């Protein structure tokens, strides 16, 4: 490769993230990328851009992948959400759905000796709370009227900590950067979770919006999903023996939230993607997704969804 061509390639790679997000909004064949590098043979470009990972999955560059389903795609990025979010334009995503790696139950996860999680010392991933910096970024990249759903720990006051107070502080912080708090949804997991007295079998889901929420996901289609999606989402938690991530959420409740808060073809963000459950739900419901995940192992595990 000539020095001139290499420079052109590097310049395009610098803007690859922005171009791929645009690519997701306006689906087109990957061949259009080749036209940006007309000095190179298509075979040379394919070697860099189109390394096949699976039957319907392509690697674009190190740490950046695209999964396909019909006309919809999921862009999956290996990185820290605090670093990646500032690269996206303002008012860009139609909806945000995420399960952040909160620290609220770290002590509970680390206590005891009998369960495998205790023997490992807690979570399989690093925990970090949403702060003002990232909440401002999430507010900035969400379109006006767009919905944001955030999974939270079940509220309780125990010897391990006060998750009720934690949730309150998180809600106040989100509101302080501009989010409207609309209501709390509930995921009924059908099976009780950790604890001994009144074990919680639910998780709250905070429903925010950027200003007055749009009545999405229904007025253009029949039946109207907003008429049948209510604030109690019922689905068993994934089987511990087969689930791909410690905190994996059922695809069916993610699909309900997508159909309530977005339209087919919309662009959805998950800044803490885990094993890519939201990416799968988006492709199944005709949405596009941008998923950011810090742990490379989680991405590699999640890619098996698209084989």
PDB file of C-alpha atoms in Angstrom:
ATOM      1  CA  UNK A   1       0.000   0.000   0.000  1.00  0.00           C
ATOM      2  CA  UNK A   2       1.399   3.391  -0.923  1.00  0.00           C
ATOM      3  CA  UNK A   3       2.015   6.069   1.677  1.00  0.00           C
ATOM      4  CA  UNK A   4      -0.629   8.247   0.052  1.00  0.00           C
ATOM      5  CA  UNK A   5      -3.203   5.483   0.112  1.00  0.00           C
ATOM      6  CA  UNK A   6      -2.400   4.601   3.703  1.00  0.00           C
ATOM      7  CA  UNK A   7      -2.973   8.196   4.749  1.00  0.00           C
ATOM      8  CA  UNK A   8      -6.339   8.247   3.003  1.00  0.00           C
ATOM      9  CA  UNK A   9      -7.301   5.020   4.709  1.00  0.00           C
ATOM     10  CA  UNK A  10      -6.300   6.329   8.133  1.00  0.00           C
ATOM     11  CA  UNK A  11      -8.274   9.512   7.625  1.00  0.00           C
ATOM     12  CA  UNK A  12     -11.362   7.500   6.782  1.00  0.00           C
ATOM     13  CA  UNK A  13     -10.831   5.241   9.755  1.00  0.00           C
ATOM     14  CA  UNK A  14     -10.821   8.280  12.045  1.00  0.00           C
ATOM     15  CA  UNK A  15     -14.356   9.093  10.938  1.00  0.00           C
ATOM     16  CA  UNK A  16     -15.481   5.463  10.713  1.00  0.00           C
ATOM     17  CA  UNK A  17     -17.582   5.595  13.872  1.00  0.00           C
ATOM     18  CA  UNK A  18     -19.615   8.558  12.675  1.00  0.00           C
ATOM     19  CA  UNK A  19     -20.027   7.107   9.177  1.00  0.00           C
ATOM     20  CA  UNK A  20     -21.173   3.751  10.518  1.00  0.00           C
ATOM     21  CA  UNK A  21     -23.804   5.354  12.721  1.00  0.00           C
ATOM     22  CA  UNK A  22     -25.075   7.196   9.649  1.00  0.00           C
ATOM     23  CA  UNK A  23     -24.906   3.884   7.803  1.00  0.00           C
ATOM     24  CA  UNK A  24     -27.249   2.391  10.367  1.00  0.00           C
ATOM     25  CA  UNK A  25     -29.785   5.160   9.930  1.00  0.00           C
ATOM     26  CA  UNK A  26     -29.800   4.805   6.143  1.00  0.00           C
ATOM     27  CA  UNK A  27     -29.086   1.136   5.368  1.00  0.00           C
ATOM     28  CA  UNK A  28     -27.018   0.517   2.261  1.00  0.00           C
ATOM     29  CA  UNK A  29     -24.669  -2.249   1.061  1.00  0.00           C
ATOM     30  CA  UNK A  30     -21.212  -2.363   2.585  1.00  0.00           C
ATOM     31  CA  UNK A  31     -19.857  -2.029  -0.957  1.00  0.00           C
ATOM     32  CA  UNK A  32     -20.361   1.733  -0.692  1.00  0.00           C
ATOM     33  CA  UNK A  33     -17.444   1.796   1.742  1.00  0.00           C
ATOM     34  CA  UNK A  34     -15.202   0.496  -1.014  1.00  0.00           C
ATOM     35  CA  UNK A  35     -15.880   3.601  -3.098  1.00  0.00           C
ATOM     36  CA  UNK A  36     -14.168   5.709  -0.441  1.00  0.00           C
ATOM     37  CA  UNK A  37     -10.909   3.910  -1.262  1.00  0.00           C
ATOM     38  CA  UNK A  38     -10.894   3.798  -5.049  1.00  0.00           C
ATOM     39  CA  UNK A  39      -7.091   3.547  -5.202  1.00  0.00           C
ATOM     40  CA  UNK A  40      -7.198   0.133  -3.557  1.00  0.00           C
ATOM     41  CA  UNK A  41      -8.349  -3.229  -4.867  1.00  0.00           C
ATOM     42  CA  UNK A  42     -11.671  -4.439  -3.422  1.00  0.00           C
ATOM     43  CA  UNK A  43      -9.909  -7.578  -2.191  1.00  0.00           C
ATOM     44  CA  UNK A  44      -7.468  -5.465  -0.173  1.00  0.00           C
ATOM     45  CA  UNK A  45     -10.281  -3.449   1.393  1.00  0.00           C
ATOM     46  CA  UNK A  46     -12.294  -6.572   2.191  1.00  0.00           C
ATOM     47  CA  UNK A  47      -9.303  -7.904   4.065  1.00  0.00           C
ATOM     48  CA  UNK A  48      -9.504  -4.924   6.395  1.00  0.00           C
ATOM     49  CA  UNK A  49     -13.254  -4.287   6.586  1.00  0.00           C
ATOM     50  CA  UNK A  50     -15.083  -7.530   5.943  1.00  0.00           C
ATOM     51  CA  UNK A  51     -13.554 -10.224   8.112  1.00  0.00           C
ATOM     52  CA  UNK A  52     -16.436 -12.657   8.555  1.00  0.00           C
ATOM     53  CA  UNK A  53     -17.165 -13.511  12.181  1.00  0.00           C
ATOM     54  CA  UNK A  54     -20.361 -15.498  11.628  1.00  0.00           C
ATOM     55  CA  UNK A  55     -23.107 -16.225   9.158  1.00  0.00           C
ATOM     56  CA  UNK A  56     -24.751 -12.788   9.490  1.00  0.00           C
ATOM     57  CA  UNK A  57     -21.991 -10.915  11.277  1.00  0.00           C
ATOM     58  CA  UNK A  58     -19.113  -8.782  10.029  1.00  0.00           C
ATOM     59  CA  UNK A  59     -16.148  -7.183  11.722  1.00  0.00           C
ATOM     60  CA  UNK A  60     -15.493  -3.639  10.491  1.00  0.00           C
ATOM     61  CA  UNK A  61     -12.308  -2.916  12.422  1.00  0.00           C
ATOM     62  CA  UNK A  62     -10.766  -3.951  15.715  1.00  0.00           C
ATOM     63  CA  UNK A  63     -13.479  -3.630  18.329  1.00  0.00           C
ATOM     64  CA  UNK A  64     -16.226  -2.521  15.880  1.00  0.00           C
ATOM     65  CA  UNK A  65     -18.753  -4.990  14.470  1.00  0.00           C
ATOM     66  CA  UNK A  66     -22.062  -5.000  12.616  1.00  0.00           C
ATOM     67  CA  UNK A  67     -24.797  -7.630  12.899  1.00  0.00           C
ATOM     68  CA  UNK A  68     -27.418  -7.789  10.121  1.00  0.00           C
ATOM     69  CA  UNK A  69     -31.034  -8.866   9.920  1.00  0.00           C
ATOM     70  CA  UNK A  70     -32.780  -7.839   6.728  1.00  0.00           C
ATOM     71  CA  UNK A  71     -32.523  -4.081   6.352  1.00  0.00           C
ATOM     72  CA  UNK A  72     -31.612  -3.547  10.011  1.00  0.00           C
ATOM     73  CA  UNK A  73     -28.207  -3.532  11.646  1.00  0.00           C
ATOM     74  CA  UNK A  74     -26.654  -3.435  15.093  1.00  0.00           C
ATOM     75  CA  UNK A  75     -23.347  -1.601  15.487  1.00  0.00           C
ATOM     76  CA  UNK A  76     -21.374  -3.086  18.388  1.00  0.00           C
ATOM     77  CA  UNK A  77     -18.442  -1.143  19.801  1.00  0.00           C
ATOM     78  CA  UNK A  78     -15.755  -2.306  22.202  1.00  0.00           C
ATOM     79  CA  UNK A  79     -15.092   0.618  24.551  1.00  0.00           C
ATOM     80  CA  UNK A  80     -15.922   2.674  27.626  1.00  0.00           C
ATOM     81  CA  UNK A  81     -19.261   4.490  27.344  1.00  0.00           C
ATOM     82  CA  UNK A  82     -17.732   7.560  29.030  1.00  0.00           C
ATOM     83  CA  UNK A  83     -15.229   7.790  26.144  1.00  0.00           C
ATOM     84  CA  UNK A  84     -17.455   6.720  23.245  1.00  0.00           C
ATOM     85  CA  UNK A  85     -20.611   8.766  23.847  1.00  0.00           C
ATOM     86  CA  UNK A  86     -18.944  12.179  23.230  1.00  0.00           C
ATOM     87  CA  UNK A  87     -18.179  11.053  19.652  1.00  0.00           C
ATOM     88  CA  UNK A  88     -21.881  10.899  18.731  1.00  0.00           C
ATOM     89  CA  UNK A  89     -23.884  13.879  17.386  1.00  0.00           C
ATOM     90  CA  UNK A  90     -26.539  15.746  19.352  1.00  0.00           C
ATOM     91  CA  UNK A  91     -30.185  14.571  19.209  1.00  0.00           C
ATOM     92  CA  UNK A  92     -29.194  11.368  17.434  1.00  0.00           C
ATOM     93  CA  UNK A  93     -30.885   8.356  19.078  1.00  0.00           C
ATOM     94  CA  UNK A  94     -34.616   7.661  19.130  1.00  0.00           C
ATOM     95  CA  UNK A  95     -34.517   5.627  22.343  1.00  0.00           C
ATOM     96  CA  UNK A  96     -32.087   4.462  25.041  1.00  0.00           C
ATOM     97  CA  UNK A  97     -32.505   1.185  26.937  1.00  0.00           C
ATOM     98  CA  UNK A  98     -29.787   0.077  29.327  1.00  0.00           C
ATOM     99  CA  UNK A  99     -28.896  -1.878  32.439  1.00  0.00           C
ATOM    100  CA  UNK A 100     -25.961   0.076  33.924  1.00  0.00           C
ATOM    101  CA  UNK A 101     -23.228  -1.650  35.978  1.00  0.00           C
ATOM    102  CA  UNK A 102     -24.304  -0.008  39.249  1.00  0.00           C
ATOM    103  CA  UNK A 103     -22.398  -0.582  42.495  1.00  0.00           C
ATOM    104  CA  UNK A 104     -25.492  -0.717  44.723  1.00  0.00           C
ATOM    105  CA  UNK A 105     -25.414  -4.467  45.369  1.00  0.00           C
ATOM    106  CA  UNK A 106     -21.652  -5.066  45.231  1.00  0.00           C
ATOM    107  CA  UNK A 107     -21.445  -5.925  48.955  1.00  0.00           C
ATOM    108  CA  UNK A 108     -24.366  -8.334  48.736  1.00  0.00           C
ATOM    109  CA  UNK A 109     -22.763 -10.075  45.761  1.00  0.00           C
ATOM    110  CA  UNK A 110     -19.500 -10.485  47.656  1.00  0.00           C
ATOM    111  CA  UNK A 111     -21.004 -11.793  50.897  1.00  0.00           C
ATOM    112  CA  UNK A 112     -21.218 -15.500  51.631  1.00  0.00           C
ATOM    113  CA  UNK A 113     -19.226 -18.560  50.658  1.00  0.00           C
ATOM    114  CA  UNK A 114     -21.560 -21.110  49.110  1.00  0.00           C
ATOM    115  CA  UNK A 115     -22.665 -19.616  45.802  1.00  0.00           C
ATOM    116  CA  UNK A 116     -20.368 -19.431  42.809  1.00  0.00           C
ATOM    117  CA  UNK A 117     -20.714 -15.648  42.679  1.00  0.00           C
ATOM    118  CA  UNK A 118     -19.421 -15.402  46.266  1.00  0.00           C
ATOM    119  CA  UNK A 119     -16.501 -17.684  45.574  1.00  0.00           C
ATOM    120  CA  UNK A 120     -15.547 -15.507  42.597  1.00  0.00           C
ATOM    121  CA  UNK A 121     -15.833 -12.359  44.671  1.00  0.00           C
ATOM    122  CA  UNK A 122     -18.968 -10.941  43.063  1.00  0.00           C
ATOM    123  CA  UNK A 123     -19.670  -9.788  39.527  1.00  0.00           C
ATOM    124  CA  UNK A 124     -18.020 -10.941  36.317  1.00  0.00           C
ATOM    125  CA  UNK A 125     -17.748  -7.291  35.234  1.00  0.00           C
ATOM    126  CA  UNK A 126     -16.552  -3.955  36.567  1.00  0.00           C
ATOM    127  CA  UNK A 127     -19.147  -1.823  38.303  1.00  0.00           C
ATOM    128  CA  UNK A 128     -19.470   1.946  38.030  1.00  0.00           C
ATOM    129  CA  UNK A 129     -22.378   4.246  38.801  1.00  0.00           C
ATOM    130  CA  UNK A 130     -23.976   6.654  36.385  1.00  0.00           C
ATOM    131  CA  UNK A 131     -22.615  10.122  37.132  1.00  0.00           C
ATOM    132  CA  UNK A 132     -23.424  13.632  35.971  1.00  0.00           C
ATOM    133  CA  UNK A 133     -20.905  13.417  33.125  1.00  0.00           C
ATOM    134  CA  UNK A 134     -22.437  10.406  31.398  1.00  0.00           C
ATOM    135  CA  UNK A 135     -26.027  11.405  32.137  1.00  0.00           C
ATOM    136  CA  UNK A 136     -25.398  14.720  30.387  1.00  0.00           C
ATOM    137  CA  UNK A 137     -24.048  12.804  27.396  1.00  0.00           C
ATOM    138  CA  UNK A 138     -27.060  10.494  27.332  1.00  0.00           C
ATOM    139  CA  UNK A 139     -29.366  13.511  27.471  1.00  0.00           C
ATOM    140  CA  UNK A 140     -27.432  15.219  24.670  1.00  0.00           C
ATOM    141  CA  UNK A 141     -27.511  12.305  22.215  1.00  0.00           C
ATOM    142  CA  UNK A 142     -31.196  11.441  22.789  1.00  0.00           C
ATOM    143  CA  UNK A 143     -33.695  13.069  20.435  1.00  0.00           C
ATOM    144  CA  UNK A 144     -36.216  15.506  21.978  1.00  0.00           C
ATOM    145  CA  UNK A 145     -39.191  13.531  23.257  1.00  0.00           C
ATOM    146  CA  UNK A 146     -37.189  10.299  23.146  1.00  0.00           C
ATOM    147  CA  UNK A 147     -37.577   7.676  25.867  1.00  0.00           C
ATOM    148  CA  UNK A 148     -34.840   6.293  28.136  1.00  0.00           C
ATOM    149  CA  UNK A 149     -35.379   3.144  30.206  1.00  0.00           C
ATOM    150  CA  UNK A 150     -32.837   2.312  32.941  1.00  0.00           C
ATOM    151  CA  UNK A 151     -32.898  -0.922  34.963  1.00  0.00           C
ATOM    152  CA  UNK A 152     -32.322  -0.372  38.680  1.00  0.00           C
ATOM    153  CA  UNK A 153     -31.839  -2.641  41.745  1.00  0.00           C
ATOM    154  CA  UNK A 154     -34.852  -3.696  43.805  1.00  0.00           C
ATOM    155  CA  UNK A 155     -35.383  -1.164  46.599  1.00  0.00           C
ATOM    156  CA  UNK A 156     -34.427  -2.420  50.057  1.00  0.00           C
ATOM    157  CA  UNK A 157     -32.592  -1.380  53.225  1.00  0.00           C
ATOM    158  CA  UNK A 158     -30.352  -4.177  54.487  1.00  0.00           C
ATOM    159  CA  UNK A 159     -27.041  -4.718  56.229  1.00  0.00           C
ATOM    160  CA  UNK A 160     -25.451  -4.510  52.783  1.00  0.00           C
ATOM    161  CA  UNK A 161     -26.744  -1.028  51.982  1.00  0.00           C
ATOM    162  CA  UNK A 162     -29.786   1.079  51.163  1.00  0.00           C
ATOM    163  CA  UNK A 163     -30.730   0.554  47.510  1.00  0.00           C
ATOM    164  CA  UNK A 164     -33.888   2.627  47.981  1.00  0.00           C
ATOM    165  CA  UNK A 165     -31.757   5.670  48.811  1.00  0.00           C
ATOM    166  CA  UNK A 166     -29.365   4.791  45.973  1.00  0.00           C
ATOM    167  CA  UNK A 167     -32.215   4.704  43.441  1.00  0.00           C
ATOM    168  CA  UNK A 168     -33.560   8.019  44.710  1.00  0.00           C
ATOM    169  CA  UNK A 169     -30.171   9.703  44.289  1.00  0.00           C
ATOM    170  CA  UNK A 170     -29.791   8.295  40.778  1.00  0.00           C
ATOM    171  CA  UNK A 171     -33.228   9.565  39.799  1.00  0.00           C
ATOM    172  CA  UNK A 172     -32.518  13.035  41.193  1.00  0.00           C
ATOM    173  CA  UNK A 173     -29.192  13.145  39.333  1.00  0.00           C
ATOM    174  CA  UNK A 174     -30.861  12.227  36.031  1.00  0.00           C
ATOM    175  CA  UNK A 175     -33.469  14.919  36.553  1.00  0.00           C
ATOM    176  CA  UNK A 176     -30.793  17.484  37.410  1.00  0.00           C
ATOM    177  CA  UNK A 177     -29.273  17.190  33.897  1.00  0.00           C
ATOM    178  CA  UNK A 178     -32.659  17.680  32.236  1.00  0.00           C
ATOM    179  CA  UNK A 179     -34.404  14.286  32.028  1.00  0.00           C
ATOM    180  CA  UNK A 180     -38.096  14.068  32.798  1.00  0.00           C
ATOM    181  CA  UNK A 181     -38.929  11.216  35.159  1.00  0.00           C
ATOM    182  CA  UNK A 182     -42.228   9.750  33.958  1.00  0.00           C
ATOM    183  CA  UNK A 183     -42.808   6.657  36.076  1.00  0.00           C
ATOM    184  CA  UNK A 184     -41.333   3.419  37.350  1.00  0.00           C
ATOM    185  CA  UNK A 185     -41.950   0.232  35.403  1.00  0.00           C
ATOM    186  CA  UNK A 186     -41.552  -3.212  36.968  1.00  0.00           C
ATOM    187  CA  UNK A 187     -39.977  -6.367  35.605  1.00  0.00           C
ATOM    188  CA  UNK A 188     -41.641  -9.312  37.343  1.00  0.00           C
ATOM    189  CA  UNK A 189     -38.984 -12.030  37.127  1.00  0.00           C
ATOM    190  CA  UNK A 190     -41.359 -14.776  38.357  1.00  0.00           C
ATOM    191  CA  UNK A 191     -38.507 -16.228  40.425  1.00  0.00           C
ATOM    192  CA  UNK A 192     -37.226 -14.597  43.667  1.00  0.00           C
ATOM    193  CA  UNK A 193     -33.714 -13.208  43.693  1.00  0.00           C
ATOM    194  CA  UNK A 194     -31.103 -12.743  46.418  1.00  0.00           C
ATOM    195  CA  UNK A 195     -31.965 -12.478  50.107  1.00  0.00           C
ATOM    196  CA  UNK A 196     -33.808 -14.359  52.837  1.00  0.00           C
ATOM    197  CA  UNK A 197     -36.634 -12.125  54.133  1.00  0.00           C
ATOM    198  CA  UNK A 198     -39.117 -11.032  51.501  1.00  0.00           C
ATOM    199  CA  UNK A 199     -36.823 -11.933  48.596  1.00  0.00           C
ATOM    200  CA  UNK A 200     -37.419  -9.600  45.684  1.00  0.00           C
ATOM    201  CA  UNK A 201     -38.628 -11.162  42.447  1.00  0.00           C
ATOM    202  CA  UNK A 202     -38.727  -7.853  40.599  1.00  0.00           C
ATOM    203  CA  UNK A 203     -36.498  -5.084  39.263  1.00  0.00           C
ATOM    204  CA  UNK A 204     -37.632  -1.474  38.804  1.00  0.00           C
ATOM    205  CA  UNK A 205     -37.111   0.220  35.460  1.00  0.00           C
ATOM    206  CA  UNK A 206     -36.988   4.019  35.478  1.00  0.00           C
ATOM    207  CA  UNK A 207     -38.768   5.575  32.510  1.00  0.00           C
ATOM    208  CA  UNK A 208     -37.278   8.956  31.574  1.00  0.00           C
ATOM    209  CA  UNK A 209     -37.663  11.189  28.542  1.00  0.00           C
ATOM    210  CA  UNK A 210     -35.980  14.212  27.022  1.00  0.00           C
ATOM    211  CA  UNK A 211     -38.744  16.707  27.589  1.00  0.00           C
ATOM    212  CA  UNK A 212     -42.358  15.664  27.072  1.00  0.00           C
ATOM    213  CA  UNK A 213     -42.270  12.049  25.859  1.00  0.00           C
ATOM    214  CA  UNK A 214     -43.365  11.240  22.333  1.00  0.00           C
ATOM    215  CA  UNK A 215     -46.255   8.825  22.007  1.00  0.00           C
ATOM    216  CA  UNK A 216     -44.109   6.493  19.958  1.00  0.00           C
ATOM    217  CA  UNK A 217     -44.588   2.975  18.760  1.00  0.00           C
ATOM    218  CA  UNK A 218     -48.211   2.901  17.808  1.00  0.00           C
ATOM    219  CA  UNK A 219     -50.139   5.766  16.345  1.00  0.00           C
ATOM    220  CA  UNK A 220     -48.809   4.891  12.886  1.00  0.00           C
ATOM    221  CA  UNK A 221     -49.523   1.167  13.233  1.00  0.00           C
ATOM    222  CA  UNK A 222     -52.337  -1.120  14.340  1.00  0.00           C
ATOM    223  CA  UNK A 223     -52.764  -2.382  16.932  1.00  0.00           C
ATOM    224  CA  UNK A 224     -51.219   0.392  18.978  1.00  0.00           C
ATOM    225  CA  UNK A 225     -48.458  -1.121  21.160  1.00  0.00           C
ATOM    226  CA  UNK A 226     -48.976   1.623  23.741  1.00  0.00           C
ATOM    227  CA  UNK A 227     -52.424   0.158  24.367  1.00  0.00           C
ATOM    228  CA  UNK A 228     -51.147  -3.286  25.327  1.00  0.00           C
ATOM    229  CA  UNK A 229     -47.684  -2.566  26.793  1.00  0.00           C
ATOM    230  CA  UNK A 230     -48.204  -1.686  30.455  1.00  0.00           C
ATOM    231  CA  UNK A 231     -45.812  -0.945  33.292  1.00  0.00           C
ATOM    232  CA  UNK A 232     -45.590  -4.521  34.612  1.00  0.00           C
ATOM    233  CA  UNK A 233     -43.406  -6.615  32.310  1.00  0.00           C
ATOM    234  CA  UNK A 234     -43.684 -10.305  33.113  1.00  0.00           C
ATOM    235  CA  UNK A 235     -41.037 -12.778  31.993  1.00  0.00           C
ATOM    236  CA  UNK A 236     -38.916 -15.381  33.809  1.00  0.00           C
ATOM    237  CA  UNK A 237     -35.324 -14.393  34.309  1.00  0.00           C
ATOM    238  CA  UNK A 238     -32.995 -16.240  31.912  1.00  0.00           C
ATOM    239  CA  UNK A 239     -31.884 -19.717  32.953  1.00  0.00           C
ATOM    240  CA  UNK A 240     -28.630 -19.411  34.954  1.00  0.00           C
ATOM    241  CA  UNK A 241     -27.235 -22.432  33.121  1.00  0.00           C
ATOM    242  CA  UNK A 242     -27.734 -21.022  29.636  1.00  0.00           C
ATOM    243  CA  UNK A 243     -27.750 -17.237  29.983  1.00  0.00           C
ATOM    244  CA  UNK A 244     -24.901 -15.322  28.362  1.00  0.00           C
ATOM    245  CA  UNK A 245     -24.443 -12.645  31.053  1.00  0.00           C
ATOM    246  CA  UNK A 246     -24.925 -12.432  34.834  1.00  0.00           C
ATOM    247  CA  UNK A 247     -27.541  -9.669  34.566  1.00  0.00           C
ATOM    248  CA  UNK A 248     -29.101 -10.697  31.242  1.00  0.00           C
ATOM    249  CA  UNK A 249     -32.644  -9.486  30.598  1.00  0.00           C
ATOM    250  CA  UNK A 250     -35.302 -11.467  28.686  1.00  0.00           C
ATOM    251  CA  UNK A 251     -35.532 -10.485  25.032  1.00  0.00           C
ATOM    252  CA  UNK A 252     -39.337 -10.333  25.242  1.00  0.00           C
ATOM    253  CA  UNK A 253     -39.423  -7.475  27.771  1.00  0.00           C
ATOM    254  CA  UNK A 254     -36.804  -5.545  25.807  1.00  0.00           C
ATOM    255  CA  UNK A 255     -39.004  -5.984  22.743  1.00  0.00           C
ATOM    256  CA  UNK A 256     -41.985  -4.600  24.678  1.00  0.00           C
ATOM    257  CA  UNK A 257     -40.017  -1.483  25.632  1.00  0.00           C
ATOM    258  CA  UNK A 258     -38.853  -1.053  22.050  1.00  0.00           C
ATOM    259  CA  UNK A 259     -42.382  -1.311  20.688  1.00  0.00           C
ATOM    260  CA  UNK A 260     -43.660   1.119  23.318  1.00  0.00           C
ATOM    261  CA  UNK A 261     -41.000   3.774  22.773  1.00  0.00           C
ATOM    262  CA  UNK A 262     -39.861   3.562  19.145  1.00  0.00           C
ATOM    263  CA  UNK A 263     -40.866   2.786  15.571  1.00  0.00           C
ATOM    264  CA  UNK A 264     -39.444   0.270  13.129  1.00  0.00           C
ATOM    265  CA  UNK A 265     -36.261   1.618  11.580  1.00  0.00           C
ATOM    266  CA  UNK A 266     -35.429   3.804  14.594  1.00  0.00           C
ATOM    267  CA  UNK A 267     -31.926   3.964  16.072  1.00  0.00           C
ATOM    268  CA  UNK A 268     -31.601   2.636  19.653  1.00  0.00           C
ATOM    269  CA  UNK A 269     -28.662   3.057  22.056  1.00  0.00           C
ATOM    270  CA  UNK A 270     -27.417   0.744  24.807  1.00  0.00           C
ATOM    271  CA  UNK A 271     -24.252   2.200  26.386  1.00  0.00           C
ATOM    272  CA  UNK A 272     -23.790  -0.851  28.690  1.00  0.00           C
ATOM    273  CA  UNK A 273     -24.597  -3.675  26.317  1.00  0.00           C
ATOM    274  CA  UNK A 274     -23.428  -6.727  28.265  1.00  0.00           C
ATOM    275  CA  UNK A 275     -23.886  -9.788  26.060  1.00  0.00           C
ATOM    276  CA  UNK A 276     -25.860  -7.847  23.409  1.00  0.00           C
ATOM    277  CA  UNK A 277     -29.410  -8.777  24.388  1.00  0.00           C
ATOM    278  CA  UNK A 278     -30.760  -5.417  23.251  1.00  0.00           C
ATOM    279  CA  UNK A 279     -29.021  -5.785  19.885  1.00  0.00           C
ATOM    280  CA  UNK A 280     -30.858  -9.065  19.382  1.00  0.00           C
ATOM    281  CA  UNK A 281     -34.189  -7.526  20.437  1.00  0.00           C
ATOM    282  CA  UNK A 282     -33.696  -4.597  18.061  1.00  0.00           C
ATOM    283  CA  UNK A 283     -33.028  -6.826  15.067  1.00  0.00           C
ATOM    284  CA  UNK A 284     -36.038  -8.989  15.908  1.00  0.00           C
ATOM    285  CA  UNK A 285     -38.332  -5.938  16.075  1.00  0.00           C
ATOM    286  CA  UNK A 286     -36.989  -4.101  13.016  1.00  0.00           C
ATOM    287  CA  UNK A 287     -34.897  -1.489  14.831  1.00  0.00           C
ATOM    288  CA  UNK A 288     -31.246  -0.473  14.422  1.00  0.00           C
ATOM    289  CA  UNK A 289     -28.944  -0.465  17.437  1.00  0.00           C
ATOM    290  CA  UNK A 290     -25.686   1.008  18.660  1.00  0.00           C
ATOM    291  CA  UNK A 291     -24.300  -1.039  21.552  1.00  0.00           C
ATOM    292  CA  UNK A 292     -21.239  -0.101  23.620  1.00  0.00           C
ATOM    293  CA  UNK A 293     -19.576  -2.656  25.879  1.00  0.00           C
ATOM    294  CA  UNK A 294     -16.395  -2.344  27.931  1.00  0.00           C
ATOM    295  CA  UNK A 295     -15.694  -6.043  28.454  1.00  0.00           C
ATOM    296  CA  UNK A 296     -14.362  -7.738  25.307  1.00  0.00           C
ATOM    297  CA  UNK A 297     -15.363 -11.169  26.636  1.00  0.00           C
ATOM    298  CA  UNK A 298     -19.000 -10.075  26.852  1.00  0.00           C
ATOM    299  CA  UNK A 299     -18.958  -9.027  23.205  1.00  0.00           C
ATOM    300  CA  UNK A 300     -17.398 -12.297  22.110  1.00  0.00           C
ATOM    301  CA  UNK A 301     -20.050 -14.201  24.044  1.00  0.00           C
ATOM    302  CA  UNK A 302     -22.814 -12.004  22.668  1.00  0.00           C
ATOM    303  CA  UNK A 303     -21.724 -12.565  19.083  1.00  0.00           C
ATOM    304  CA  UNK A 304     -22.974 -16.119  19.351  1.00  0.00           C
ATOM    305  CA  UNK A 305     -26.517 -14.701  19.195  1.00  0.00           C
ATOM    306  CA  UNK A 306     -25.938 -13.904  15.546  1.00  0.00           C
ATOM    307  CA  UNK A 307     -24.418 -17.191  14.360  1.00  0.00           C
TER     308      UNK A 307
END
